[in-house]
XYZ file of C-alpha atoms in Angstrom:
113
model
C 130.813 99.447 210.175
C 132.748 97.476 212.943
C 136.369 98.060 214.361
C 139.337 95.691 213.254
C 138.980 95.020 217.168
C 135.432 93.526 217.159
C 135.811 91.782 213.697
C 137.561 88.852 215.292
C 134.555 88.379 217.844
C 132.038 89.195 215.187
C 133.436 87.279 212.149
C 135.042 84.665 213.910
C 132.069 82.550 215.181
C 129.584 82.942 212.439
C 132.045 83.183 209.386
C 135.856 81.819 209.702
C 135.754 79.668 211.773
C 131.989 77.634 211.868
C 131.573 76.143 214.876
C 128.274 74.273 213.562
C 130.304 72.522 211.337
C 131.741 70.458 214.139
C 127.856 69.065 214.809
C 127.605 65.463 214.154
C 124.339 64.996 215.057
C 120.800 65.521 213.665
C 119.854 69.610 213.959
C 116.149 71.171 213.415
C 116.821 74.925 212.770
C 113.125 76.643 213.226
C 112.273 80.323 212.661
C 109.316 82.529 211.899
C 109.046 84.515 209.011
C 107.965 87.294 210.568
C 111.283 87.119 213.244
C 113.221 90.483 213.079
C 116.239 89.136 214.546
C 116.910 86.340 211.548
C 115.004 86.796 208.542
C 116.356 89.799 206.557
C 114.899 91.135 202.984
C 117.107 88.650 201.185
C 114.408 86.118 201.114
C 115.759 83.374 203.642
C 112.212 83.004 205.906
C 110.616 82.890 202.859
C 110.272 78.872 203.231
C 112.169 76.208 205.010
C 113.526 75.480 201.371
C 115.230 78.711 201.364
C 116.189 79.012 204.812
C 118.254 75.457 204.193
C 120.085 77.126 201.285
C 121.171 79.840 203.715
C 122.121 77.721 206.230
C 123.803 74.359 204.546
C 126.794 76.173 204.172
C 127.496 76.534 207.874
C 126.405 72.845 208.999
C 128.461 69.241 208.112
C 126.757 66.415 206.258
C 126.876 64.694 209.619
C 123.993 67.405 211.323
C 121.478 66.328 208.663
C 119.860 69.956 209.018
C 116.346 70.207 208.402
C 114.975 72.912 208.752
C 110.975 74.386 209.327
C 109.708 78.191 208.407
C 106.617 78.831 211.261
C 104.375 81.089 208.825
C 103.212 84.570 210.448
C 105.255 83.923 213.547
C 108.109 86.545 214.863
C 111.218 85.135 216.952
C 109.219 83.387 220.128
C 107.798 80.218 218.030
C 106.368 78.759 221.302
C 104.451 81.922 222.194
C 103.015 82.509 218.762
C 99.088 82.559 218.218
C 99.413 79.828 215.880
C 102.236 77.839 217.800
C 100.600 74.443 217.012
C 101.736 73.893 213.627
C 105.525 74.608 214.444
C 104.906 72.302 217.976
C 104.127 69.148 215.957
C 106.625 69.906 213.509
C 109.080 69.708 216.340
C 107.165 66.215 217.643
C 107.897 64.623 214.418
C 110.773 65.526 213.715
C 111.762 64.429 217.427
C 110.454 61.147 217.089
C 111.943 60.728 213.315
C 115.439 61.562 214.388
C 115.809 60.888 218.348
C 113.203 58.361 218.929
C 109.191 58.311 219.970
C 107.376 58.092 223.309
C 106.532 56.871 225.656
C 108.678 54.653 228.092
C 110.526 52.674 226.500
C 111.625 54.506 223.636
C 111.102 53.346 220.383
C 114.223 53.941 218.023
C 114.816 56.491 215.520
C 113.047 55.912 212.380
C 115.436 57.413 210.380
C 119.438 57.795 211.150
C 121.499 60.515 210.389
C 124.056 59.532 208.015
């Protein structure tokens, strides 16, 4: 239960008026299924399948979200025991979307359309 006073702060950024729909470029959403703060008993850490269903709704075509599930991680990805998996998913999807290393930069392989 929430006051008519706090719905406007509570409702307003995540529900009537998404803000993340203004994004217009590429967005990597990453969570662990095991993180208390996001993944409820609804399912949505279940994969990164289901956690794009969940979250599609709130992002524009133009933010190409993808997004990755970190198996048996909480809500710290980078300080997870088994951190490695979800750091290269973050490398390629880095050098798919923004462009690869080192100096100079190659170009995105893929663009965001």
């Amino acid at each position: 239960m929430f006051s008519p006073v706090e719905a406007a702060d509570g409702l307003g950024v995540a529900d009537l008026l998404p803000y993340s729909r203004q994004i217009r470029r590429p967005v990597l959403l990453t969570v662990g299924d095991q993180d208390g703060f996001f993944c409820d008993s609804s399912g949505n850490c279940a994969s990164s399948a289901a956690l794009k269903a969940q979250e599609d709704p709130y992002f524009g075509s133009a933010a190409c979200l993808h997004t990755y599930v970190q198996p048996g991680a909480g809500h710290d990805l980078n300080l997870a025991t088994n951190t490695a998996p979800y750091q290269q998913a973050v490398r390629d999807w880095a050098d798919e979307f923004v462009g690869a290393g080192p100096e100079p930069v190659t170009p995105p392989a893929k663009a965001c359309v």
